XYZ file of C-alpha atoms in Angstrom:
539
model
C 46.984 -41.397 -6.272
C 45.766 -44.192 -3.969
C 42.521 -43.806 -2.064
C 41.517 -45.391 1.218
C 38.190 -46.917 2.212
C 36.394 -46.196 5.456
C 33.486 -47.947 7.147
C 31.294 -45.076 5.879
C 32.165 -45.690 2.217
C 31.545 -49.397 2.776
C 28.207 -48.725 4.488
C 27.046 -46.483 1.650
C 27.838 -49.205 -0.887
C 26.197 -52.013 1.095
C 23.087 -49.913 1.814
C 22.794 -49.236 -1.915
C 23.221 -52.884 -2.913
C 21.221 -54.500 -0.079
C 18.814 -51.846 1.251
C 16.247 -54.256 2.714
C 18.633 -56.686 4.406
C 18.725 -56.370 8.218
C 21.908 -54.694 9.440
C 21.010 -55.048 13.133
C 18.547 -56.887 15.292
C 17.817 -54.823 18.382
C 16.212 -56.261 21.545
C 12.818 -55.287 22.907
C 12.700 -55.578 26.703
C 9.896 -56.295 29.134
C 9.678 -53.064 31.156
C 8.883 -54.958 34.360
C 11.249 -57.932 34.240
C 14.004 -56.492 32.036
C 13.986 -59.708 30.005
C 14.308 -59.668 26.229
C 10.924 -60.310 24.615
C 12.133 -60.316 21.017
C 14.480 -58.616 18.572
C 13.347 -56.287 15.785
C 15.362 -55.735 12.579
C 16.870 -52.497 11.314
C 17.566 -52.535 7.580
C 20.741 -51.322 5.903
C 18.851 -48.454 4.286
C 17.525 -47.419 7.715
C 20.979 -47.753 9.270
C 22.525 -45.513 6.610
C 19.706 -42.956 6.975
C 20.141 -42.926 10.767
C 23.887 -42.331 10.414
C 23.134 -39.390 8.100
C 20.607 -38.006 10.617
C 23.045 -38.232 13.540
C 25.807 -36.706 11.380
C 23.622 -33.687 10.559
C 22.718 -33.323 14.241
C 26.316 -33.317 15.434
C 27.413 -31.056 12.582
C 24.793 -28.508 13.656
C 25.693 -28.782 17.358
C 29.475 -28.726 16.999
C 29.663 -26.059 14.309
C 27.498 -23.784 16.459
C 30.250 -23.972 19.092
C 33.001 -23.286 16.592
C 34.275 -26.879 16.449
C 35.348 -27.331 12.800
C 35.532 -30.597 10.840
C 38.711 -32.655 11.333
C 38.613 -31.760 15.037
C 38.979 -34.579 17.567
C 35.727 -35.248 19.440
C 35.626 -37.630 22.404
C 32.814 -40.191 22.537
C 32.320 -41.791 25.954
C 29.565 -44.397 25.669
C 29.056 -48.028 26.641
C 29.458 -49.207 23.071
C 26.963 -52.081 23.275
C 23.893 -50.584 21.544
C 22.760 -49.602 18.069
C 22.538 -45.945 19.117
C 26.179 -46.056 20.280
C 27.153 -47.234 16.796
C 25.190 -44.346 15.268
C 27.072 -41.729 17.315
C 30.451 -43.198 16.366
C 29.727 -43.736 12.671
C 28.035 -40.333 12.432
C 31.114 -38.567 13.769
C 33.217 -40.002 10.940
C 30.448 -39.261 8.430
C 30.380 -35.620 9.566
C 34.127 -35.291 9.007
C 35.263 -35.312 12.643
C 37.823 -37.616 14.298
C 36.184 -39.657 17.078
C 38.324 -40.488 20.100
C 36.595 -43.452 21.728
C 36.306 -44.116 25.457
C 34.608 -46.953 27.275
C 32.961 -47.466 30.655
C 36.164 -48.911 32.009
C 37.970 -45.607 32.293
C 37.601 -44.590 35.935
C 36.430 -40.982 35.758
C 36.158 -37.910 33.535
C 39.525 -36.583 34.740
C 41.374 -39.325 32.869
C 39.199 -38.763 29.809
C 39.887 -35.036 29.706
C 43.613 -35.711 30.124
C 43.536 -38.073 27.142
C 41.504 -35.590 25.115
C 44.081 -32.921 25.899
C 46.815 -35.165 24.479
C 44.953 -35.316 21.154
C 43.822 -31.663 21.234
C 40.220 -32.811 21.536
C 37.629 -30.069 21.083
C 34.463 -31.626 22.581
C 33.147 -34.624 24.527
C 29.945 -36.590 23.955
C 28.997 -38.831 26.877
C 26.287 -41.317 27.777
C 23.590 -39.889 30.055
C 23.799 -42.955 32.305
C 27.203 -41.725 33.514
C 25.530 -38.780 35.225
C 26.577 -35.173 34.963
C 30.035 -34.305 33.666
C 31.447 -31.143 35.181
C 32.068 -28.349 32.644
C 35.635 -28.196 31.390
C 37.579 -26.099 28.941
C 35.805 -27.891 26.071
C 32.038 -28.286 25.509
C 30.336 -31.491 26.657
C 27.102 -33.022 25.367
C 24.909 -35.960 26.271
C 24.651 -38.733 23.683
C 20.913 -38.434 23.079
C 18.941 -40.646 20.699
C 18.530 -38.180 17.850
C 15.776 -40.300 16.321
C 13.505 -39.010 19.092
C 14.311 -35.365 18.344
C 11.519 -33.380 16.717
C 13.777 -30.859 14.995
C 14.918 -31.601 11.465
C 18.555 -30.654 11.101
C 18.829 -29.248 7.607
C 22.613 -29.198 7.512
C 24.726 -29.991 4.471
C 27.146 -32.877 4.943
C 30.356 -33.273 2.970
C 30.283 -35.774 0.090
C 31.123 -39.350 1.035
C 34.541 -40.079 -0.423
C 37.507 -42.335 0.183
C 40.459 -40.782 1.954
C 43.279 -39.388 -0.176
C 45.886 -38.836 2.580
C 46.863 -42.220 3.963
C 48.652 -40.655 6.949
C 45.662 -38.553 8.066
C 43.999 -39.731 11.285
C 40.534 -41.269 10.981
C 39.865 -42.458 14.567
C 41.634 -42.700 17.915
C 41.421 -45.688 20.252
C 43.366 -46.462 23.434
C 45.479 -49.327 24.663
C 43.658 -51.776 26.919
C 46.346 -51.400 29.600
C 47.607 -48.307 31.354
C 51.026 -46.715 31.546
C 51.660 -44.211 34.332
C 48.020 -44.367 35.348
C 46.384 -43.890 31.962
C 46.133 -45.666 28.590
C 48.157 -44.706 25.542
C 46.535 -43.166 22.489
C 46.289 -45.400 19.415
C 45.802 -43.104 16.397
C 44.352 -44.913 13.357
C 45.252 -43.538 9.933
C 43.270 -43.938 6.729
C 45.949 -46.279 5.300
C 46.022 -48.391 8.468
C 42.222 -48.661 8.594
C 41.946 -49.573 4.908
C 44.266 -52.505 5.589
C 42.196 -53.429 8.633
C 39.101 -53.533 6.438
C 40.928 -55.985 4.185
C 41.883 -58.147 7.173
C 38.391 -57.872 8.646
C 36.881 -59.191 5.419
C 39.204 -62.211 5.690
C 38.187 -62.892 9.294
C 34.457 -62.718 8.549
C 34.237 -64.371 5.124
C 30.936 -66.343 4.958
C 31.049 -70.109 4.699
C 27.865 -69.963 2.634
C 27.729 -66.796 0.480
C 24.176 -67.676 -0.588
C 22.753 -66.630 2.776
C 23.195 -63.683 5.111
C 25.479 -64.238 8.081
C 24.091 -63.326 11.503
C 26.394 -62.780 14.467
C 26.420 -60.946 17.817
C 28.412 -58.226 19.576
C 31.666 -59.513 21.085
C 32.397 -56.307 22.998
C 32.134 -52.540 23.069
C 32.438 -50.608 19.800
C 34.610 -48.194 21.800
C 37.277 -50.902 21.558
C 39.003 -51.972 18.383
C 37.904 -55.630 18.609
C 34.193 -55.041 18.011
C 34.823 -52.121 15.640
C 37.122 -54.326 13.559
C 34.823 -57.353 13.565
C 31.735 -55.353 12.645
C 33.578 -53.565 9.835
C 34.510 -57.015 8.538
C 30.940 -58.311 8.699
C 29.662 -55.060 7.178
C 31.598 -55.784 3.977
C 29.669 -59.045 3.633
C 26.288 -57.389 4.405
C 25.942 -59.457 7.583
C 23.524 -58.792 10.457
C 24.608 -57.896 14.005
C 22.409 -59.006 16.916
C 22.529 -56.875 20.042
C 22.710 -59.058 23.191
C 21.699 -57.994 26.688
C 25.332 -57.953 27.852
C 28.801 -58.918 26.717
C 28.654 -62.049 28.878
C 25.158 -63.046 27.761
C 23.852 -66.356 29.174
C 23.518 -69.576 27.200
C 19.727 -69.266 27.322
C 20.031 -65.998 25.390
C 22.406 -67.580 22.874
C 19.795 -70.263 22.221
C 17.179 -67.543 21.683
C 19.427 -65.623 19.277
C 20.020 -68.756 17.238
C 16.337 -69.735 17.215
C 14.769 -66.276 16.731
C 17.427 -64.257 14.934
C 19.071 -66.957 12.834
C 22.492 -66.444 14.413
C 24.953 -68.704 12.603
C 28.338 -67.251 13.677
C 29.594 -66.502 17.163
C 32.413 -64.056 17.965
C 33.452 -64.197 21.640
C 36.346 -63.943 24.022
C 37.213 -67.384 25.481
C 36.233 -66.334 29.019
C 32.627 -65.951 27.871
C 32.677 -68.732 25.278
C 33.753 -71.140 28.026
C 30.393 -70.571 29.741
C 28.495 -71.924 26.727
C 30.934 -74.802 26.247
C 30.604 -75.771 29.893
C 26.810 -75.626 29.749
C 26.741 -77.670 26.547
C 28.200 -80.601 28.464
C 24.872 -80.943 30.284
C 22.541 -79.504 27.623
C 22.243 -81.581 24.419
C 20.110 -78.874 22.775
C 22.791 -76.227 23.321
C 25.510 -78.624 22.122
C 23.563 -79.318 18.933
C 23.179 -75.586 18.328
C 26.907 -74.976 18.811
C 27.629 -77.814 16.408
C 25.256 -76.240 13.900
C 27.009 -72.849 13.851
C 29.013 -72.067 10.737
C 31.879 -70.846 12.897
C 32.917 -69.764 16.381
C 35.574 -67.051 16.206
C 37.505 -66.376 19.410
C 40.364 -64.094 20.357
C 42.250 -62.701 23.335
C 43.134 -65.954 25.115
C 43.670 -69.599 24.337
C 40.893 -72.058 25.059
C 41.509 -74.268 28.051
C 42.721 -77.807 27.394
C 39.345 -79.109 28.522
C 37.404 -76.818 26.174
C 39.768 -77.520 23.278
C 39.191 -81.242 23.688
C 35.424 -80.736 23.911
C 35.082 -78.721 20.699
C 37.415 -81.064 18.832
C 35.626 -84.196 19.999
C 32.200 -82.779 19.152
C 32.954 -81.259 15.784
C 32.394 -77.620 16.787
C 34.018 -75.376 14.166
C 36.328 -72.788 15.742
C 38.901 -70.255 14.568
C 41.457 -68.668 16.863
C 42.516 -65.095 16.100
C 45.605 -63.456 17.557
C 45.422 -59.680 17.673
C 45.756 -56.531 19.741
C 44.466 -52.963 19.856
C 47.420 -51.514 17.969
C 47.240 -53.923 14.994
C 43.808 -55.643 15.117
C 43.970 -59.234 13.828
C 47.450 -60.465 12.964
C 47.332 -64.261 12.931
C 44.568 -66.819 12.375
C 44.586 -70.512 13.202
C 45.466 -72.741 10.255
C 42.153 -73.963 8.752
C 43.883 -76.949 7.133
C 45.325 -78.233 10.410
C 44.014 -81.644 11.392
C 43.700 -82.174 15.112
C 43.809 -80.022 18.201
C 45.841 -76.883 18.883
C 45.937 -75.565 15.325
C 48.947 -73.261 14.918
C 48.608 -69.662 13.801
C 49.525 -68.225 10.397
C 49.969 -64.520 9.467
C 47.073 -62.858 7.712
C 47.284 -62.358 3.956
C 48.844 -59.147 2.680
C 50.817 -58.406 5.843
C 54.569 -58.041 6.354
C 55.644 -59.513 9.700
C 58.896 -60.680 11.188
C 59.453 -63.372 13.808
C 62.766 -62.532 15.397
C 64.587 -64.664 17.991
C 65.193 -63.384 21.466
C 68.705 -63.296 22.884
C 69.699 -66.905 23.390
C 71.195 -68.552 26.428
C 73.273 -71.689 26.713
C 72.031 -74.975 28.113
C 74.181 -75.347 31.191
C 72.169 -78.221 32.645
C 72.280 -81.268 30.417
C 68.854 -82.710 29.662
C 66.958 -79.648 30.831
C 64.676 -77.594 28.621
C 65.630 -74.131 27.532
C 62.748 -72.850 25.435
C 64.318 -69.364 25.309
C 66.578 -70.501 22.464
C 63.537 -71.053 20.225
C 61.363 -68.111 21.220
C 60.459 -65.629 18.491
C 58.990 -62.161 18.961
C 56.299 -61.049 16.523
C 57.310 -57.733 14.927
C 55.080 -55.733 12.579
C 57.449 -54.396 9.951
C 57.257 -50.773 8.881
C 56.310 -51.709 5.300
C 53.190 -53.550 6.495
C 50.143 -51.336 5.998
C 48.808 -52.385 9.402
C 51.957 -51.222 11.189
C 50.689 -48.896 13.941
C 51.179 -45.167 14.187
C 54.788 -43.988 14.361
C 54.248 -42.823 17.935
C 53.905 -46.492 18.921
C 56.861 -47.888 16.998
C 60.356 -48.641 18.263
C 63.507 -46.761 17.293
C 64.084 -49.175 14.385
C 60.806 -48.042 12.798
C 59.000 -51.340 13.395
C 56.302 -52.207 15.925
C 57.506 -54.761 18.471
C 54.447 -56.527 19.864
C 56.174 -58.199 22.806
C 54.267 -61.384 21.881
C 56.297 -64.582 21.827
C 55.904 -67.647 19.614
C 57.390 -71.007 18.780
C 57.570 -71.979 15.100
C 56.168 -75.529 15.034
C 56.184 -75.863 11.228
C 57.397 -73.516 8.471
C 55.309 -70.336 8.723
C 53.133 -71.778 11.509
C 53.348 -70.573 15.075
C 52.126 -71.357 18.578
C 51.708 -68.504 21.044
C 53.910 -68.592 24.132
C 52.372 -65.550 25.775
C 53.466 -61.961 25.944
C 56.994 -60.987 26.724
C 55.834 -59.923 30.177
C 54.528 -63.447 30.738
C 58.164 -64.443 30.941
C 58.935 -63.147 34.395
C 62.487 -62.711 35.529
C 63.742 -64.273 38.719
C 65.825 -62.382 41.263
C 68.982 -63.130 39.249
C 67.366 -62.100 35.904
C 66.803 -65.615 34.620
C 63.578 -65.978 32.624
C 60.641 -68.143 33.654
C 57.841 -69.183 31.297
C 54.764 -68.584 33.448
C 52.360 -69.564 30.671
C 53.880 -73.034 30.355
C 53.377 -73.608 34.095
C 49.790 -72.347 33.949
C 48.989 -74.487 30.917
C 50.367 -77.562 32.654
C 48.333 -76.890 35.799
C 45.165 -76.372 33.754
C 45.795 -79.582 31.808
C 46.575 -81.791 34.825
C 44.371 -80.225 37.508
C 41.218 -79.130 35.695
C 39.064 -80.903 38.298
C 40.689 -78.926 41.128
C 40.898 -75.361 39.823
C 38.723 -72.718 38.247
C 41.664 -70.541 37.205
C 45.294 -69.874 38.049
C 48.133 -67.415 37.582
C 51.903 -67.656 38.115
C 53.745 -64.712 39.665
C 57.158 -64.117 41.205
C 58.906 -61.346 39.310
C 62.192 -60.627 41.056
C 61.743 -63.605 43.377
C 63.942 -66.711 43.684
C 61.278 -68.905 42.044
C 57.667 -68.648 40.864
C 54.520 -68.904 42.972
C 51.144 -70.204 41.862
C 47.815 -68.625 42.789
C 44.823 -70.926 42.482
C 41.105 -70.215 42.500
C 39.997 -73.655 43.646
C 36.686 -75.262 42.846
C 34.171 -75.003 45.712
C 34.098 -77.625 48.433
C 37.714 -78.764 48.195
C 40.163 -78.722 51.093
C 42.974 -76.234 50.621
C 45.892 -78.386 51.735
C 44.750 -81.371 49.681
C 44.458 -79.170 46.591
C 48.009 -77.934 47.090
C 49.424 -81.440 47.575
C 47.554 -82.804 44.557
C 48.844 -80.005 42.342
C 52.442 -80.613 43.398
C 52.043 -84.347 42.814
C 50.404 -84.025 39.395
C 52.850 -81.425 38.072
C 56.017 -83.034 39.502
C 57.080 -84.654 36.223
C 56.642 -81.387 34.315
C 58.775 -79.445 36.805
C 61.454 -82.142 37.102
C 62.908 -81.163 33.695
C 62.901 -77.438 34.287
C 65.625 -75.188 35.652
C 65.607 -74.696 39.398
C 64.492 -71.083 39.138
C 61.433 -72.211 37.080
C 60.144 -74.909 39.424
C 57.196 -75.029 41.799
C 57.935 -78.138 43.800
C 56.604 -77.211 47.246
C 53.126 -76.425 48.583
C 54.727 -73.343 50.193
C 54.535 -71.651 46.786
C 50.895 -72.444 46.048
C 48.297 -69.981 47.338
C 44.641 -70.983 47.253
C 42.033 -68.202 47.143
C 38.227 -68.225 46.709
C 36.534 -67.954 43.310
C 36.712 -64.565 41.547
C 39.251 -63.216 44.061
C 42.094 -62.489 41.658
C 41.997 -59.107 39.843
C 40.959 -59.295 36.193
C 40.718 -57.076 33.154
C 37.234 -55.674 32.559
C 37.092 -56.367 28.810
C 38.269 -59.983 28.522
C 38.294 -61.314 32.075
C 42.029 -62.113 32.022
C 43.763 -62.350 35.395
C 46.184 -59.434 35.733
C 49.582 -60.805 36.708
C 51.113 -57.581 37.966
C 47.959 -56.651 39.866
C 48.095 -60.022 41.656
C 51.698 -59.390 42.646
C 50.799 -55.973 43.980
C 47.614 -57.046 45.789
C 49.263 -60.015 47.490
C 52.694 -58.498 48.078
C 52.576 -58.985 51.854
C 51.583 -62.633 51.419
C 54.349 -63.193 48.867
C 56.923 -61.498 51.114
C 55.922 -63.831 53.920
C 56.049 -66.923 51.708
C 59.466 -66.203 50.268
C 60.793 -65.146 53.648
C 59.729 -68.464 55.194
C 60.809 -70.529 52.215
C 64.316 -69.121 52.053
C 65.182 -69.330 55.747
């Protein structure tokens, strides 16, 4: 009978083999200024002992309220501290099923609704959120048990690998909402065992003779950081706790100098800050060049940043993943030059299926739809998500689109919803337009997004760089992108300044976790403006 690893079985093994190695480096703050003074290490043996302590605490608390093992218990914490990790790991160690929530859920009502969907029996929440009104299930503050004077002499179950691959180990949530709330993402033992295998691939050390040191990329209440740390855990790496997800370049320099950080895992929105600063800071550039690897995910690097890292020999790896599947594709390490294509991770079973094709009715015009492939996680792949998330054919359709640029090598063309449909249901590749604007107008814009679902043609929203005149920005964009649009179908073109809207910096709505501009939210927020524009333009 097969058995399935968990992060607890891995932790027990690593703590036994490397008890004195630092598992975490936790910041010490100046109480007056709030600045980080230094980081202090927490060994693997201490980490394992703390997980055991927290597990005994929660076993005593929950069992006293009649909440038996294998019950779902909600954990609503920020997910950016060592103590947050202890609560989450301890819940699995104690035999419960943690359902993880982050700060970005709006209020307890949504959380209790999601707990009801999973038959959750309790909620643990961070004290910084304030009081949570009593509900039909017990609620508890996520206290630091290390400060508790009581010794919780409670027997814990033996640590063992899972025997039922279909049993649920953890529950996450999609990063987007449907009907006002996220969807549940149940994670089975079989699925998580495969994710541990993929995580080990993503975090394999370049130099096995030394310990890798990296930093949080996000909240452990989200699959990205949970997955990445579980990968690093298998290599007995050290995780440095930063002051915030978007920590400044000065703090990165300190983590490299004081903590020995040699790998960086970040979303491109935050990585771009360091790359931009390195253009004026030779010391920072040298430190980025000295890193073993920069691992990024969630978005593509801008053309400007891609050129900068390539020209300066900064080692980067692009990972394509999502909440439901974790990492799926990694950039080809053997690719020479920029824009390395993506290849499926080892041991997976994926399909790249063509979309419905259309005919080229306009000679000489591009029709990329004929080459677009949707990434599908096949049902026989051990990282295929829970059956509740699969399509009627039994597979998981990601909605992510690719072009195959070489056999088995792919370039992302955005999500399926990046291909908006015009008013007559013709498709428009918004990502291609945005990429072209970023490549040709980097000196004019800070960011951009293309919208226009159900409209005659697309519109472009621009967050312009400070100090530039609006009308000149619009005219320059039209002029610089004219050649690109001249070979596109009429319904795909932006050839008039009427369809370019300039807004101040940081105006467009973004996701909280990665900083991506939310296309549909832009369309909703600026609906009146878009109605006016299309009304004028079509008269």
